[in-house]
Short mmCIF file of C-alpha atoms and ligand atoms in Angstrom, two decimals:
data_model
loop_
_atom_site.label_atom_id
_atom_site.label_comp_id
_atom_site.label_asym_id
_atom_site.label_seq_id
_atom_site.Cartn_x
_atom_site.Cartn_y
_atom_site.Cartn_z
CA MET A 1016 -47.46 -11.43 -5.40
CA ALA A 1017 -45.38 -14.51 -6.26
CA GLN A 1018 -44.66 -14.51 -10.10
CA ARG A 1019 -43.26 -16.79 -12.55
CA ILE A 1020 -39.84 -16.11 -14.14
CA GLN A 1021 -40.08 -14.14 -17.36
CA GLY A 1022 -39.89 -16.33 -20.32
CA THR A 1023 -41.57 -19.27 -18.64
CA GLU A 1024 -45.22 -20.26 -18.93
CA ASP A 1025 -47.84 -22.09 -16.89
CA LEU A 1026 -49.63 -24.66 -18.96
CA TYR A 1027 -53.20 -25.13 -17.80
CA GLY A 1028 -56.76 -25.35 -19.40
CA GLY A 1029 -57.06 -25.32 -23.11
CA TYR A 1030 -53.21 -24.64 -23.53
CA MET A 1031 -52.55 -27.80 -21.53
CA ARG A 1032 -54.80 -29.69 -23.52
CA SER A 1033 -53.38 -28.56 -26.73
CA TRP A 1034 -49.93 -29.75 -25.47
CA GLN A 1035 -51.38 -33.09 -24.58
CA ARG A 1036 -53.10 -33.47 -27.94
CA MET A 1037 -49.89 -32.61 -29.79
CA CYS A 1038 -48.10 -35.56 -27.79
CA ASP A 1039 -51.04 -37.84 -28.54
CA ILE A 1040 -50.71 -37.00 -32.28
CA ALA A 1041 -46.91 -37.56 -32.11
CA ARG A 1042 -47.34 -40.98 -30.29
CA GLU A 1043 -49.68 -42.16 -32.77
CA LEU A 1044 -47.70 -40.85 -35.92
CA PHE A 1045 -44.28 -41.54 -34.71
CA GLY A 1046 -45.42 -44.94 -33.46
CA ALA A 1047 -46.36 -45.93 -36.96
CA TYR A 1048 -42.92 -45.06 -38.13
CA GLY A 1049 -41.32 -47.25 -35.27
CA PHE A 1050 -40.41 -44.66 -32.70
CA ASP A 1051 -40.82 -45.51 -28.96
CA ALA A 1052 -40.93 -43.00 -26.14
CA ILE A 1053 -37.97 -41.99 -24.23
CA GLU A 1054 -37.28 -39.51 -21.39
CA THR A 1055 -33.88 -38.34 -20.35
CA PRO A 1056 -32.97 -36.26 -17.36
CA ALA A 1057 -33.62 -32.54 -17.55
CA ILE A 1058 -30.06 -32.07 -16.11
CA GLU A 1059 -26.98 -33.63 -17.61
CA GLN A 1060 -23.32 -33.04 -17.11
CA VAL A 1061 -22.15 -29.95 -18.91
CA ALA A 1062 -19.81 -31.93 -21.13
CA THR A 1063 -22.80 -33.85 -22.69
CA PHE A 1064 -23.74 -30.53 -24.24
CA THR A 1065 -20.31 -28.92 -24.71
CA HIS A 1066 -19.01 -32.04 -26.68
CA GLY A 1067 -22.11 -32.56 -28.72
CA ILE A 1068 -23.65 -29.15 -29.33
CA GLY A 1069 -20.32 -27.40 -29.46
CA GLU A 1070 -18.22 -25.12 -27.10
CA SER A 1071 -18.44 -22.37 -29.60
CA THR A 1072 -22.29 -22.20 -30.37
CA ASP A 1073 -24.49 -19.53 -28.79
CA VAL A 1074 -26.65 -22.29 -27.02
CA VAL A 1075 -23.60 -23.41 -25.12
CA ARG A 1076 -21.61 -20.15 -24.75
CA LYS A 1077 -24.59 -17.90 -23.84
CA GLU A 1078 -27.82 -19.78 -23.26
CA MET A 1079 -27.17 -22.80 -21.27
CA PHE A 1080 -28.30 -22.64 -17.54
CA ARG A 1081 -25.68 -24.07 -15.34
CA VAL A 1082 -26.92 -25.80 -12.18
CA PHE A 1083 -25.28 -25.61 -8.81
CA SER A 1084 -26.54 -27.34 -5.63
CA GLY A 1085 -26.86 -25.24 -2.39
CA ALA A 1086 -24.12 -27.21 -0.81
CA LEU A 1087 -21.69 -26.44 -3.54
CA LEU A 1088 -22.58 -22.71 -3.24
CA GLU A 1089 -22.02 -22.87 0.48
CA ASP A 1090 -18.76 -24.66 0.15
CA VAL A 1091 -17.56 -22.01 -2.46
CA PHE A 1092 -18.84 -19.16 -0.29
CA ALA A 1093 -17.34 -20.57 2.80
CA ARG A 1094 -13.77 -21.13 1.26
CA GLY A 1095 -13.93 -18.49 -1.35
CA SER A 1096 -12.79 -20.96 -3.76
CA GLU A 1097 -13.52 -19.88 -7.32
CA GLU A 1098 -11.50 -22.68 -8.53
CA GLY A 1099 -13.67 -25.14 -6.65
CA LEU A 1100 -16.72 -23.66 -8.31
CA LYS A 1101 -15.22 -24.02 -11.83
CA ALA A 1102 -14.17 -27.64 -11.21
CA LYS A 1103 -17.52 -28.50 -9.84
CA GLN A 1104 -19.86 -26.70 -12.22
CA ARG A 1105 -20.73 -29.84 -13.83
CA MET A 1106 -24.35 -29.74 -14.30
CA ALA A 1107 -26.63 -27.87 -16.87
CA MET A 1108 -30.30 -27.82 -17.76
CA ARG A 1109 -30.85 -29.31 -21.30
CA PRO A 1110 -30.97 -26.76 -23.91
CA GLU A 1111 -32.24 -29.41 -26.32
CA GLY A 1112 -32.87 -33.11 -26.59
CA THR A 1113 -30.53 -34.67 -28.95
CA ALA A 1114 -27.29 -34.61 -27.00
CA GLY A 1115 -28.94 -36.25 -24.00
CA VAL A 1116 -30.61 -39.02 -26.11
CA VAL A 1117 -27.26 -39.89 -27.84
CA ARG A 1118 -25.68 -39.91 -24.36
CA ALA A 1119 -28.19 -42.37 -23.12
CA ALA A 1120 -27.88 -44.41 -26.40
CA VAL A 1121 -24.12 -44.68 -25.90
CA GLU A 1122 -24.48 -45.34 -22.17
CA HIS A 1123 -26.93 -48.14 -22.61
CA ASN A 1124 -25.73 -49.45 -25.70
CA PHE A 1125 -28.91 -48.93 -27.94
CA VAL A 1126 -27.15 -49.37 -31.13
CA PRO A 1127 -24.91 -51.11 -32.62
CA GLN A 1128 -26.53 -52.53 -35.38
CA GLY A 1129 -30.17 -52.80 -35.13
CA ALA A 1130 -30.67 -53.08 -31.23
CA ALA A 1131 -33.91 -51.42 -29.98
CA PRO A 1132 -34.74 -48.76 -29.17
CA ALA A 1133 -32.81 -46.92 -31.94
CA LYS A 1134 -35.80 -44.79 -32.92
CA VAL A 1135 -36.89 -42.68 -30.09
CA TRP A 1136 -39.21 -39.61 -29.54
CA TYR A 1137 -39.61 -37.35 -26.68
CA SER A 1138 -41.87 -34.37 -25.43
CA GLU A 1139 -39.99 -32.38 -22.86
CA ALA A 1140 -39.32 -28.96 -21.50
CA MET A 1141 -35.93 -27.49 -22.54
CA PHE A 1142 -34.26 -24.45 -21.20
CA ARG A 1143 -32.30 -21.65 -22.77
CA GLY A 1144 -31.24 -18.44 -21.29
CA GLU A 1145 -32.54 -16.32 -24.12
CA ARG A 1146 -33.95 -12.75 -24.11
CA PRO A 1147 -37.62 -13.53 -23.67
CA GLN A 1148 -40.06 -12.26 -26.47
CA ARG A 1149 -42.95 -13.70 -28.48
CA GLY A 1150 -42.09 -17.35 -29.41
CA ARG A 1151 -38.72 -17.21 -27.67
CA LEU A 1152 -38.91 -18.50 -24.17
CA ARG A 1153 -36.31 -19.56 -21.45
CA GLN A 1154 -38.30 -22.73 -20.76
CA PHE A 1155 -40.17 -24.13 -23.75
CA HIS A 1156 -41.45 -27.42 -24.83
CA GLN A 1157 -40.32 -29.63 -27.86
CA VAL A 1158 -41.57 -32.76 -29.50
CA GLY A 1159 -38.60 -34.41 -30.96
CA VAL A 1160 -37.43 -37.54 -32.59
CA GLU A 1161 -33.89 -39.28 -32.97
CA TRP A 1162 -33.23 -42.20 -35.38
CA LEU A 1163 -29.98 -43.86 -34.59
CA GLY A 1164 -28.10 -46.27 -36.73
CA ALA A 1165 -29.32 -45.51 -40.22
CA GLU A 1166 -27.01 -43.89 -42.76
CA ASP A 1167 -29.28 -44.45 -45.68
CA PRO A 1168 -30.67 -41.17 -47.30
CA ALA A 1169 -34.18 -42.75 -47.32
CA ALA A 1170 -33.90 -42.24 -43.45
CA ASP A 1171 -33.39 -38.63 -43.94
CA ALA A 1172 -36.26 -38.28 -46.35
CA GLU A 1173 -38.56 -40.52 -44.06
CA THR A 1174 -37.69 -38.27 -41.06
CA ILE A 1175 -38.69 -35.08 -43.16
CA ILE A 1176 -41.87 -36.72 -44.55
CA MET A 1177 -42.72 -37.82 -40.96
CA LEU A 1178 -42.23 -34.08 -39.86
CA MET A 1179 -44.46 -32.58 -42.61
CA GLU A 1180 -47.24 -35.24 -41.87
CA PHE A 1181 -46.97 -34.20 -38.08
CA TYR A 1182 -47.71 -30.61 -39.04
CA LYS A 1183 -50.52 -31.68 -41.20
CA ARG A 1184 -52.11 -33.77 -38.37
CA LEU A 1185 -51.78 -30.76 -36.05
CA GLY A 1186 -53.95 -28.83 -38.47
CA LEU A 1187 -51.44 -26.57 -39.98
CA PRO A 1188 -52.28 -25.66 -43.48
CA GLN A 1189 -49.39 -26.99 -45.71
CA GLU A 1190 -49.37 -23.85 -47.97
CA SER A 1191 -48.53 -21.91 -44.88
CA LEU A 1192 -45.32 -23.79 -44.21
CA THR A 1193 -41.94 -23.51 -45.93
CA LEU A 1194 -39.47 -26.41 -45.75
CA ARG A 1195 -36.03 -25.43 -46.40
CA ILE A 1196 -33.14 -28.06 -46.71
CA ASN A 1197 -29.47 -28.07 -47.27
CA SER A 1198 -26.39 -30.35 -46.92
CA MET A 1199 -23.59 -29.24 -44.46
CA GLY A 1200 -21.12 -31.74 -45.73
CA ASP A 1201 -19.02 -34.10 -43.42
CA GLY A 1202 -15.71 -34.56 -41.89
CA GLU A 1203 -14.33 -35.06 -45.27
CA CYS A 1204 -15.26 -31.87 -47.04
CA ARG A 1205 -16.51 -29.46 -44.35
CA PRO A 1206 -13.05 -28.44 -42.86
CA ALA A 1207 -11.90 -27.14 -46.14
CA TYR A 1208 -15.16 -25.37 -46.78
CA ARG A 1209 -15.09 -23.92 -43.24
CA GLU A 1210 -11.74 -22.46 -43.89
CA LYS A 1211 -12.78 -20.87 -47.20
CA VAL A 1212 -15.70 -19.05 -45.31
CA ARG A 1213 -13.23 -18.09 -42.55
CA GLN A 1214 -10.95 -16.55 -45.19
CA PHE A 1215 -14.06 -14.88 -46.91
CA ILE A 1216 -14.98 -13.16 -43.66
CA LEU A 1217 -11.28 -12.12 -42.85
CA ASP A 1218 -11.26 -10.59 -46.40
CA HIS A 1219 -14.26 -8.56 -45.56
CA ALA A 1220 -13.55 -8.08 -41.81
CA ASP A 1221 -13.41 -4.33 -41.92
CA GLU A 1222 -17.11 -4.21 -43.46
CA MET A 1223 -18.53 -6.73 -41.12
CA CYS A 1224 -19.93 -6.59 -37.47
CA GLU A 1225 -17.72 -7.40 -34.57
CA ASP A 1226 -19.72 -10.77 -33.80
CA CYS A 1227 -18.93 -11.76 -37.35
CA ARG A 1228 -15.31 -10.95 -37.00
CA GLU A 1229 -15.26 -13.02 -33.98
CA ARG A 1230 -17.12 -15.84 -35.63
CA ALA A 1231 -14.34 -16.13 -38.38
CA ASP A 1232 -12.16 -18.18 -36.03
CA LEU A 1233 -14.87 -19.53 -33.65
CA ASN A 1234 -17.62 -20.73 -35.90
CA PRO A 1235 -17.44 -19.11 -39.42
CA LEU A 1236 -20.54 -20.63 -40.88
CA ARG A 1237 -22.68 -18.82 -38.22
CA ALA A 1238 -22.07 -15.60 -40.20
CA PHE A 1239 -24.61 -16.67 -42.59
CA ASP A 1240 -27.20 -16.26 -39.66
CA CYS A 1241 -26.06 -12.63 -38.84
CA LYS A 1242 -28.95 -10.39 -38.16
CA VAL A 1243 -27.08 -7.45 -39.51
CA ASP A 1244 -28.38 -6.50 -42.93
CA ARG A 1245 -24.87 -5.33 -44.25
CA ASP A 1246 -23.35 -8.60 -43.29
CA ARG A 1247 -26.08 -10.83 -44.65
CA GLU A 1248 -25.61 -8.80 -47.94
CA ILE A 1249 -21.93 -9.59 -47.84
CA MET A 1250 -22.45 -13.18 -46.99
CA ARG A 1251 -24.63 -13.58 -50.25
CA ASP A 1252 -21.21 -13.73 -52.10
CA ALA A 1253 -19.59 -16.12 -49.67
CA PRO A 1254 -18.70 -19.64 -50.95
CA LEU A 1255 -21.67 -21.93 -50.65
CA VAL A 1256 -21.50 -25.38 -49.04
CA THR A 1257 -23.20 -27.09 -51.97
CA ASP A 1258 -20.51 -26.03 -54.28
CA ASN A 1259 -18.09 -27.66 -51.96
CA LEU A 1260 -19.33 -31.01 -51.26
CA CYS A 1261 -17.27 -34.18 -51.49
CA ASP A 1262 -18.77 -36.91 -53.83
CA ASP A 1263 -20.31 -38.91 -51.12
CA CYS A 1264 -22.08 -36.04 -49.54
CA ARG A 1265 -23.23 -34.77 -53.03
CA ASP A 1266 -24.64 -38.19 -53.79
CA HIS A 1267 -26.30 -38.52 -50.41
CA TYR A 1268 -28.06 -35.01 -50.72
CA ALA A 1269 -29.16 -35.94 -54.29
CA GLN A 1270 -30.67 -39.15 -53.00
CA VAL A 1271 -32.50 -37.27 -50.26
CA LYS A 1272 -34.06 -34.89 -52.69
CA LYS A 1273 -34.94 -37.81 -55.01
CA TYR A 1274 -36.96 -39.48 -52.18
CA LEU A 1275 -38.55 -36.15 -51.07
CA ASP A 1276 -39.63 -35.59 -54.81
CA GLU A 1277 -41.03 -39.03 -55.09
CA ALA A 1278 -43.15 -38.43 -51.90
CA GLY A 1279 -44.29 -35.04 -53.32
CA ILE A 1280 -42.79 -32.98 -50.61
CA LYS A 1281 -42.30 -29.29 -51.49
CA TYR A 1282 -38.97 -27.84 -50.33
CA ILE A 1283 -36.60 -24.97 -50.96
CA GLU A 1284 -32.81 -25.76 -51.26
CA ASP A 1285 -31.10 -23.17 -49.22
CA PRO A 1286 -27.32 -23.38 -49.22
CA THR A 1287 -27.00 -20.81 -46.38
CA LEU A 1288 -29.01 -22.85 -44.01
CA VAL A 1289 -26.40 -23.68 -41.25
CA ARG A 1290 -28.47 -24.27 -38.04
CA GLY A 1291 -27.09 -23.16 -34.73
CA LEU A 1292 -25.79 -26.69 -33.32
CA ASP A 1293 -22.32 -28.04 -34.14
CA TYR A 1294 -23.15 -31.69 -34.40
CA TYR A 1295 -24.94 -31.54 -37.81
CA MET A 1296 -23.45 -32.92 -40.81
CA ARG A 1297 -24.95 -33.73 -44.26
CA THR A 1298 -28.72 -33.13 -44.23
CA VAL A 1299 -30.16 -30.15 -42.34
CA PHE A 1300 -33.57 -28.68 -42.71
CA GLU A 1301 -35.89 -26.24 -40.98
CA VAL A 1302 -39.53 -25.44 -41.31
CA GLU A 1303 -41.05 -22.01 -40.97
CA TYR A 1304 -44.69 -20.90 -40.70
CA THR A 1305 -44.53 -18.27 -43.40
CA ALA A 1306 -48.17 -17.13 -43.33
CA ASN A 1307 -46.91 -14.92 -40.44
CA ALA A 1308 -43.17 -13.74 -40.58
CA GLY A 1309 -43.18 -13.10 -36.64
CA ILE A 1310 -43.31 -16.66 -35.61
CA GLY A 1311 -39.91 -18.05 -36.93
CA ALA A 1312 -38.92 -21.60 -37.14
CA ILE A 1313 -41.41 -23.99 -35.87
CA GLY A 1314 -39.24 -27.10 -36.21
CA GLY A 1315 -35.74 -28.16 -37.39
CA GLY A 1316 -33.28 -31.05 -37.54
CA GLY A 1317 -30.72 -32.83 -39.41
CA ARG A 1318 -28.01 -35.48 -39.54
CA TYR A 1319 -25.46 -35.95 -36.83
CA ASP A 1320 -23.34 -38.99 -37.75
CA GLY A 1321 -20.43 -37.85 -35.60
CA LEU A 1322 -22.35 -37.16 -32.37
CA ALA A 1323 -22.05 -40.57 -30.72
CA GLU A 1324 -18.39 -40.55 -30.82
CA LEU A 1325 -18.31 -37.04 -29.40
CA GLU A 1326 -20.27 -38.52 -26.50
CA GLY A 1327 -17.70 -41.35 -26.04
CA GLY A 1328 -19.35 -44.07 -28.05
CA LYS A 1329 -18.91 -45.97 -31.56
CA HIS A 1330 -19.55 -44.33 -34.74
CA THR A 1331 -23.30 -44.35 -35.03
CA PRO A 1332 -25.20 -42.26 -37.70
CA GLY A 1333 -28.14 -40.37 -36.58
CA ILE A 1334 -30.84 -38.16 -37.74
CA GLY A 1335 -33.82 -36.22 -35.92
CA PHE A 1336 -35.86 -33.09 -35.45
CA ALA A 1337 -37.49 -31.16 -32.83
CA VAL A 1338 -40.75 -29.01 -33.04
CA GLY A 1339 -41.27 -26.15 -30.56
CA PHE A 1340 -44.78 -26.37 -28.96
CA GLU A 1341 -45.14 -22.69 -28.10
CA ARG A 1342 -44.48 -21.53 -31.68
CA ILE A 1343 -46.87 -24.12 -32.93
CA MET A 1344 -49.33 -22.59 -30.80
CA LEU A 1345 -48.81 -19.24 -32.29
CA ALA A 1346 -48.99 -20.61 -35.74
CA LEU A 1347 -52.13 -22.41 -35.15
CA GLU A 1348 -53.76 -19.37 -33.54
CA ASP A 1349 -52.75 -17.43 -36.60
CA ALA A 1350 -54.33 -20.10 -38.86
CA GLY A 1351 -57.38 -20.12 -36.62
CA VAL A 1352 -57.03 -23.83 -35.71
CA ASN A 1353 -58.00 -25.03 -32.23
CA LEU A 1354 -55.84 -27.87 -31.06
CA ALA A 1355 -57.42 -27.97 -27.66
CA GLY A 1356 -60.96 -29.15 -28.63
CA GLU A 1357 -64.07 -28.27 -26.54
CA ASP A 1358 -63.80 -27.75 -22.70
CA PRO A 1359 -64.62 -30.95 -21.03
CA SER A 1360 -68.04 -31.42 -20.09
CA CYS A 1361 -69.35 -33.31 -17.03
CA VAL A 1362 -72.41 -34.59 -15.16
CA TYR A 1363 -73.26 -32.61 -12.03
CA VAL A 1364 -75.00 -34.07 -9.16
CA ALA A 1365 -77.27 -31.75 -7.29
CA ASN A 1366 -79.16 -32.32 -4.10
CA THR A 1367 -82.19 -30.20 -2.87
CA GLU A 1368 -81.20 -30.28 0.77
CA PRO A 1369 -78.06 -30.73 2.87
CA GLU A 1370 -79.33 -34.10 4.39
CA LEU A 1371 -79.17 -35.73 0.94
CA ARG A 1372 -75.41 -34.88 0.71
CA GLU A 1373 -74.77 -38.63 1.40
CA ALA A 1374 -76.92 -39.81 -1.43
CA ALA A 1375 -75.27 -37.40 -3.76
CA PHE A 1376 -71.84 -38.58 -2.66
CA ARG A 1377 -72.86 -42.22 -3.58
CA ALA A 1378 -74.33 -41.24 -7.07
CA THR A 1379 -71.14 -39.19 -7.80
CA LEU A 1380 -68.90 -42.24 -7.17
CA ALA A 1381 -71.16 -44.54 -8.98
CA LEU A 1382 -71.03 -42.22 -12.17
CA ARG A 1383 -67.21 -41.98 -11.81
CA SER A 1384 -66.91 -45.78 -11.45
CA ALA A 1385 -68.56 -46.00 -14.83
CA GLY A 1386 -65.89 -43.60 -16.17
CA ILE A 1387 -68.18 -40.58 -16.34
CA ARG A 1388 -66.68 -37.27 -15.40
CA ALA A 1389 -68.87 -36.27 -12.59
CA GLU A 1390 -68.87 -33.19 -10.17
CA ALA A 1391 -70.96 -32.35 -7.21
CA ASP A 1392 -71.53 -29.44 -4.62
CA TYR A 1393 -68.95 -29.27 -1.84
CA GLN A 1394 -70.11 -25.92 -0.43
CA GLY A 1395 -73.71 -26.48 0.73
CA ARG A 1396 -75.07 -24.50 -2.13
CA SER A 1397 -78.93 -23.82 -2.78
CA LEU A 1398 -80.38 -25.74 -5.56
CA LYS A 1399 -80.36 -22.62 -7.92
CA SER A 1400 -76.62 -21.83 -7.29
CA GLN A 1401 -75.84 -25.65 -7.93
CA PHE A 1402 -77.40 -25.32 -11.33
CA LYS A 1403 -75.35 -22.18 -11.85
CA GLN A 1404 -72.36 -24.20 -10.85
CA ALA A 1405 -73.31 -27.06 -13.17
CA ASP A 1406 -73.26 -24.57 -16.05
CA LYS A 1407 -69.69 -23.38 -14.97
CA HIS A 1408 -68.55 -26.87 -15.17
CA ASN A 1409 -70.01 -27.31 -18.73
CA ALA A 1410 -72.37 -29.97 -17.46
CA ARG A 1411 -74.54 -31.51 -20.22
CA LEU A 1412 -76.64 -33.42 -17.60
CA CYS A 1413 -77.63 -32.85 -13.95
CA VAL A 1414 -78.64 -35.59 -11.62
CA VAL A 1415 -81.12 -34.13 -9.07
CA LEU A 1416 -81.70 -35.74 -5.83
CA GLY A 1417 -84.79 -34.76 -3.67
CA PRO A 1418 -86.00 -36.37 -0.61
CA ASP A 1419 -88.87 -38.08 -2.39
CA GLU A 1420 -86.60 -39.45 -5.10
CA VAL A 1421 -84.19 -40.79 -2.65
CA ALA A 1422 -86.82 -42.31 -0.53
CA ALA A 1423 -88.27 -44.11 -3.80
CA GLY A 1424 -84.57 -45.13 -4.87
CA VAL A 1425 -84.71 -42.87 -8.10
CA ALA A 1426 -83.08 -39.78 -9.36
CA THR A 1427 -84.02 -37.11 -11.78
CA VAL A 1428 -81.81 -36.60 -14.71
CA ARG A 1429 -82.17 -33.07 -16.18
CA ASP A 1430 -80.69 -32.30 -19.76
CA MET A 1431 -79.10 -28.89 -19.21
CA GLY A 1432 -79.59 -27.80 -22.75
CA THR A 1433 -83.19 -28.76 -23.35
CA HIS A 1434 -84.34 -28.76 -19.72
CA GLU A 1435 -86.04 -32.13 -20.26
CA GLN A 1436 -86.12 -34.53 -17.27
CA VAL A 1437 -86.45 -38.35 -16.78
CA GLN A 1438 -86.64 -40.26 -13.59
CA VAL A 1439 -84.12 -43.29 -13.45
CA PRO A 1440 -83.78 -45.99 -10.92
CA MET A 1441 -80.69 -45.29 -8.85
CA ALA A 1442 -79.22 -48.78 -9.73
CA ASP A 1443 -79.37 -47.97 -13.31
CA LEU A 1444 -78.18 -44.34 -12.98
CA ALA A 1445 -74.68 -44.76 -14.52
CA ALA A 1446 -76.09 -46.85 -17.42
CA LYS A 1447 -78.85 -44.41 -18.26
CA VAL A 1448 -76.38 -41.45 -18.02
CA SER A 1449 -74.10 -43.11 -20.25
CA GLU A 1450 -76.92 -43.70 -22.77
CA LEU A 1451 -78.13 -40.06 -22.57
CA LEU A 1452 -74.54 -38.85 -23.08
CA GLY A 1453 -74.46 -40.95 -26.22
P1 HAM B 779 -33.56 -26.13 -32.69
O1 HAM B 779 -33.70 -25.70 -34.07
O2 HAM B 779 -32.61 -25.52 -31.79
O3 HAM B 779 -33.17 -27.76 -32.80
O4 HAM B 779 -34.95 -26.17 -32.08
C1 HAM B 779 -36.11 -26.89 -32.52
C2 HAM B 779 -37.39 -26.00 -32.32
O5 HAM B 779 -37.51 -25.63 -31.05
C3 HAM B 779 -37.32 -24.54 -32.94
O6 HAM B 779 -37.51 -24.75 -34.39
C4 HAM B 779 -38.25 -23.85 -32.23
O7 HAM B 779 -39.66 -24.22 -32.90
C5 HAM B 779 -38.20 -24.32 -30.95
N1 HAM B 779 -37.40 -23.50 -30.08
C6 HAM B 779 -36.01 -23.38 -29.97
N2 HAM B 779 -35.67 -22.48 -29.11
C7 HAM B 779 -36.83 -21.83 -28.71
C8 HAM B 779 -37.06 -20.89 -27.58
N3 HAM B 779 -36.10 -20.28 -26.89
N4 HAM B 779 -38.39 -20.68 -27.29
C9 HAM B 779 -39.41 -21.29 -27.96
N5 HAM B 779 -39.21 -22.34 -28.92
C10 HAM B 779 -37.86 -22.51 -29.35
C11 HAM B 779 -33.02 -28.53 -31.81
O8 HAM B 779 -33.25 -28.35 -30.60
C12 HAM B 779 -32.35 -29.91 -32.26
N6 HAM B 779 -32.15 -30.65 -30.89
C13 HAM B 779 -33.27 -30.59 -33.16
C14 HAM B 779 -32.81 -31.94 -33.60
C15 HAM B 779 -33.13 -33.19 -33.10
N7 HAM B 779 -31.88 -32.10 -34.53
C16 HAM B 779 -31.63 -33.34 -34.46
N8 HAM B 779 -32.52 -34.23 -33.80
#
């Protein structure tokens, strides 16, 4: 039997409705904050990601799916040219949304200075070659926002406030969430800090794992995220970024916290929060569903003022976040919240004999023209089995057409709950059904 790839999911039924509901809530809330929808391609040039996310990140080094066209592979096999393959392996599936959005902003000149759309949101599938497990997929879905052109710390605070409001509207109890924030410094203060952490790791190299020793040169700050207990313990004594910020970054961070306090947003300052993508600077944040430790981060983001330049554009400050749909669903399930709502109901049109199929066809179309979700029998079923079918379709009303009714130009409308029946002139069917549905 054909099977989906491990770590991918089919979205249908209530799960699909939950995803659509999440997107509806996003459209409404983010719209009020001035964000317009955007969709960028699922495949981009590899360079868009290597420049932005960073060559040394796990996402780029280990998790990015590269894409080869069949023609390229044929060419490589025919000529045996490894070099040709390397030169041409230019495409990758997006592992996240920010790099592509900033690439689009640079390419279409969204910003400078106030040109719209500089505030965009997206709901898209992302692809990462991770080891599949609960809440960690190879294809997953994110709702995210990117705000380009604002350096003001109020933009950082508003972005975080909007994120927390999003969780609230999704129905997640606020007390089950933990928001952690940090400042990662900028081009001014981070290089010196990075060097301090590198030195710290080298000083403790013989006690630390091989990955961390490798990180020392490649990406020392990632050592804060090491999963090995001993390394985590050692890193507790490492220099903290918040003790190494330049004046501008310290002021910026203080302002962000002031705005968050003013808005009554609860947060934990975590100077070891480094995030896994290299483009971040200054404010970073992550939200965890802490009522159930197994779910992990349900969203995160931060400021990336240098990213547009890395994508070949002018200096453009930016900040944003992304929320993972599949993890939100795990959290909602844990919290006992149903985002999908009830299964959709319909009106079922039944006919007592096959000769009346045409009358049923007309009645079904008339209901649908009036915007009513209508179903009918397409298998020549008996009336009893049509009623069963109506129940399976979650029908609230059934329109029953028999020979006498059709001859008299009327239909019987039966309430599937109370079994009450009324006769309605065919000409008024849609109006009467709408009225009964309330
Ligand atoms: P991220 O932290 O890599 O950030 O991902 C954001 C969210 O996507 C995570 O908190 C998690 O809920 C979900 N997620 C990530 N990887 C997986 C996976 N393999 N399976 C299921 N869910 C996953 C970003 O992607 C940044 N682009 C966020 C951002 C936007 N920063 C600035 N603007």
